[in-house]
Amino acid sequence: MSNTWCVMGTGLRRVGLPMVLGMIALSAAAQMPRRSAFEILEVGSWSNPPAKPNPLASHRTYYSAAMKVDVGYTIYLPPGYATTSDRYPVVYWLPGGGCTEEPDSPSIAPGLLGGIDEAIRKGQLPPLIFVIVNGGRYTRYYDSLDGTVMMETTVIRELIPHIDATYRTVASRDGRAIQGGSMGGMGSLKFAFKYPELFSSVVAFCPALLDAEANMKRNPTLIPALFNGDKTLFTKDSPAAMVVTNADNIRGRLAIKIVIGSEDGLLEWSEKLHASMVVLKISHELEIVGGVGHDFGPKGIYEHQLRALRYAADHFRQPQPVSGASQ
């Protein structure tokens, strides 16, 4: 084996060629720029206008000071919005993994916006505003340590205030609900449990409630991208942890519903959260839909999405539009 000599302090040390090559490789790796959470989580773009606009909704943006970029969202305004001065309650929808704010994304029930519009016109649903959030594809709705992905900050501190300032909303928890599917189901529970003062209800479809260990097995890059591999940072803001930490503020204040298929591989995690809330005496509903898996199609769990909007409407303190608004 070839040997070389390295200066170590005041003496010399003989080391093998493999060790030298390893030291060179480590030095090169240290000099390479670390990929950002934005890159690793494949956010791609913070604004994604639909290729084919939906006539019932508009694609808009707001400026995120946290990320120094324009962020897109899709908004549905109810019949009568343009001809009245009323204020309307708002439901925020958090899309699942890989999805954006586009209204035809896989985490939106096919024809949902049309269903909302029809239900409102028929008097089956009170007029409301429906906002589809840009979830950043695979962010899990966390803030990353490197600051390139600030999903919690931008939704809670930037998007919601922007919607309230831009549109005639009922700008309080009395007229605000949050819902989501899969990754968005997890995100909706996380936000509702952490900020129960902001929302009157939460509905989570097939929520991806996997703990840190299970997430590392499914997606080994997730926690390293967000938190440099620190699993405790992922855990402390998870719905499972937040429901315990904030139980006194959640109990009796927030309407909670989880909808998941009996064949969904994520069911055990919803059952664990359900058991925790039973122990904590937090009122909630767990609806297990027989024969359905983690299915985003028209025959899957998302046929229940319109029903979830009625659930939100039932828990608005002001379910009807508030007349005489000046904005």
PDB file of N, CA and C in Angstrom, residues 80 82 137 170 184 190 198 222 237 245 248 285:
ATOM      1  N   GLY A  80     -73.108  36.621  -5.589  1.00  0.00           N
ATOM      2  CA  GLY A  80     -73.528  37.800  -4.840  1.00  0.00           C
ATOM      3  C   GLY A  80     -72.395  38.609  -4.263  1.00  0.00           C
ATOM      4  N   ALA A  82     -69.959  40.169  -5.691  1.00  0.00           N
ATOM      5  CA  ALA A  82     -69.678  41.392  -6.449  1.00  0.00           C
ATOM      6  C   ALA A  82     -70.789  42.422  -6.350  1.00  0.00           C
ATOM      7  N   ARG A 137     -45.714  21.683  -2.209  1.00  0.00           N
ATOM      8  CA  ARG A 137     -45.521  20.295  -2.649  1.00  0.00           C
ATOM      9  C   ARG A 137     -45.200  19.323  -1.511  1.00  0.00           C
ATOM     10  N   VAL A 170     -65.360  37.489   7.157  1.00  0.00           N
ATOM     11  CA  VAL A 170     -65.577  37.542   8.603  1.00  0.00           C
ATOM     12  C   VAL A 170     -64.199  37.270   9.205  1.00  0.00           C
ATOM     13  N   GLY A 184     -51.877  17.807   3.640  1.00  0.00           N
ATOM     14  CA  GLY A 184     -52.688  18.954   4.035  1.00  0.00           C
ATOM     15  C   GLY A 184     -53.609  18.650   5.199  1.00  0.00           C
ATOM     16  N   LYS A 190     -52.359  20.460  12.468  1.00  0.00           N
ATOM     17  CA  LYS A 190     -51.229  21.161  13.106  1.00  0.00           C
ATOM     18  C   LYS A 190     -51.560  22.624  13.352  1.00  0.00           C
ATOM     19  N   LEU A 198     -57.669  30.964  15.977  1.00  0.00           N
ATOM     20  CA  LEU A 198     -57.868  31.433  14.605  1.00  0.00           C
ATOM     21  C   LEU A 198     -58.978  30.702  13.864  1.00  0.00           C
ATOM     22  N   LEU A 222     -36.667  14.359   4.203  1.00  0.00           N
ATOM     23  CA  LEU A 222     -37.587  15.369   4.723  1.00  0.00           C
ATOM     24  C   LEU A 222     -37.044  16.096   5.948  1.00  0.00           C
ATOM     25  N   ASP A 237     -43.849  20.111  16.885  1.00  0.00           N
ATOM     26  CA  ASP A 237     -44.912  20.847  16.203  1.00  0.00           C
ATOM     27  C   ASP A 237     -45.868  19.925  15.455  1.00  0.00           C
ATOM     28  N   THR A 245     -49.921  19.495  24.135  1.00  0.00           N
ATOM     29  CA  THR A 245     -49.389  20.764  24.637  1.00  0.00           C
ATOM     30  C   THR A 245     -50.478  21.817  24.794  1.00  0.00           C
ATOM     31  N   ASP A 248     -55.746  22.406  26.708  1.00  0.00           N
ATOM     32  CA  ASP A 248     -56.662  23.286  27.447  1.00  0.00           C
ATOM     33  C   ASP A 248     -57.257  24.369  26.554  1.00  0.00           C
ATOM     34  N   GLU A 285     -64.692  14.049  16.058  1.00  0.00           N
ATOM     35  CA  GLU A 285     -65.297  12.966  15.286  1.00  0.00           C
ATOM     36  C   GLU A 285     -64.219  12.269  14.465  1.00  0.00           C
TER      37      GLU A 285
END
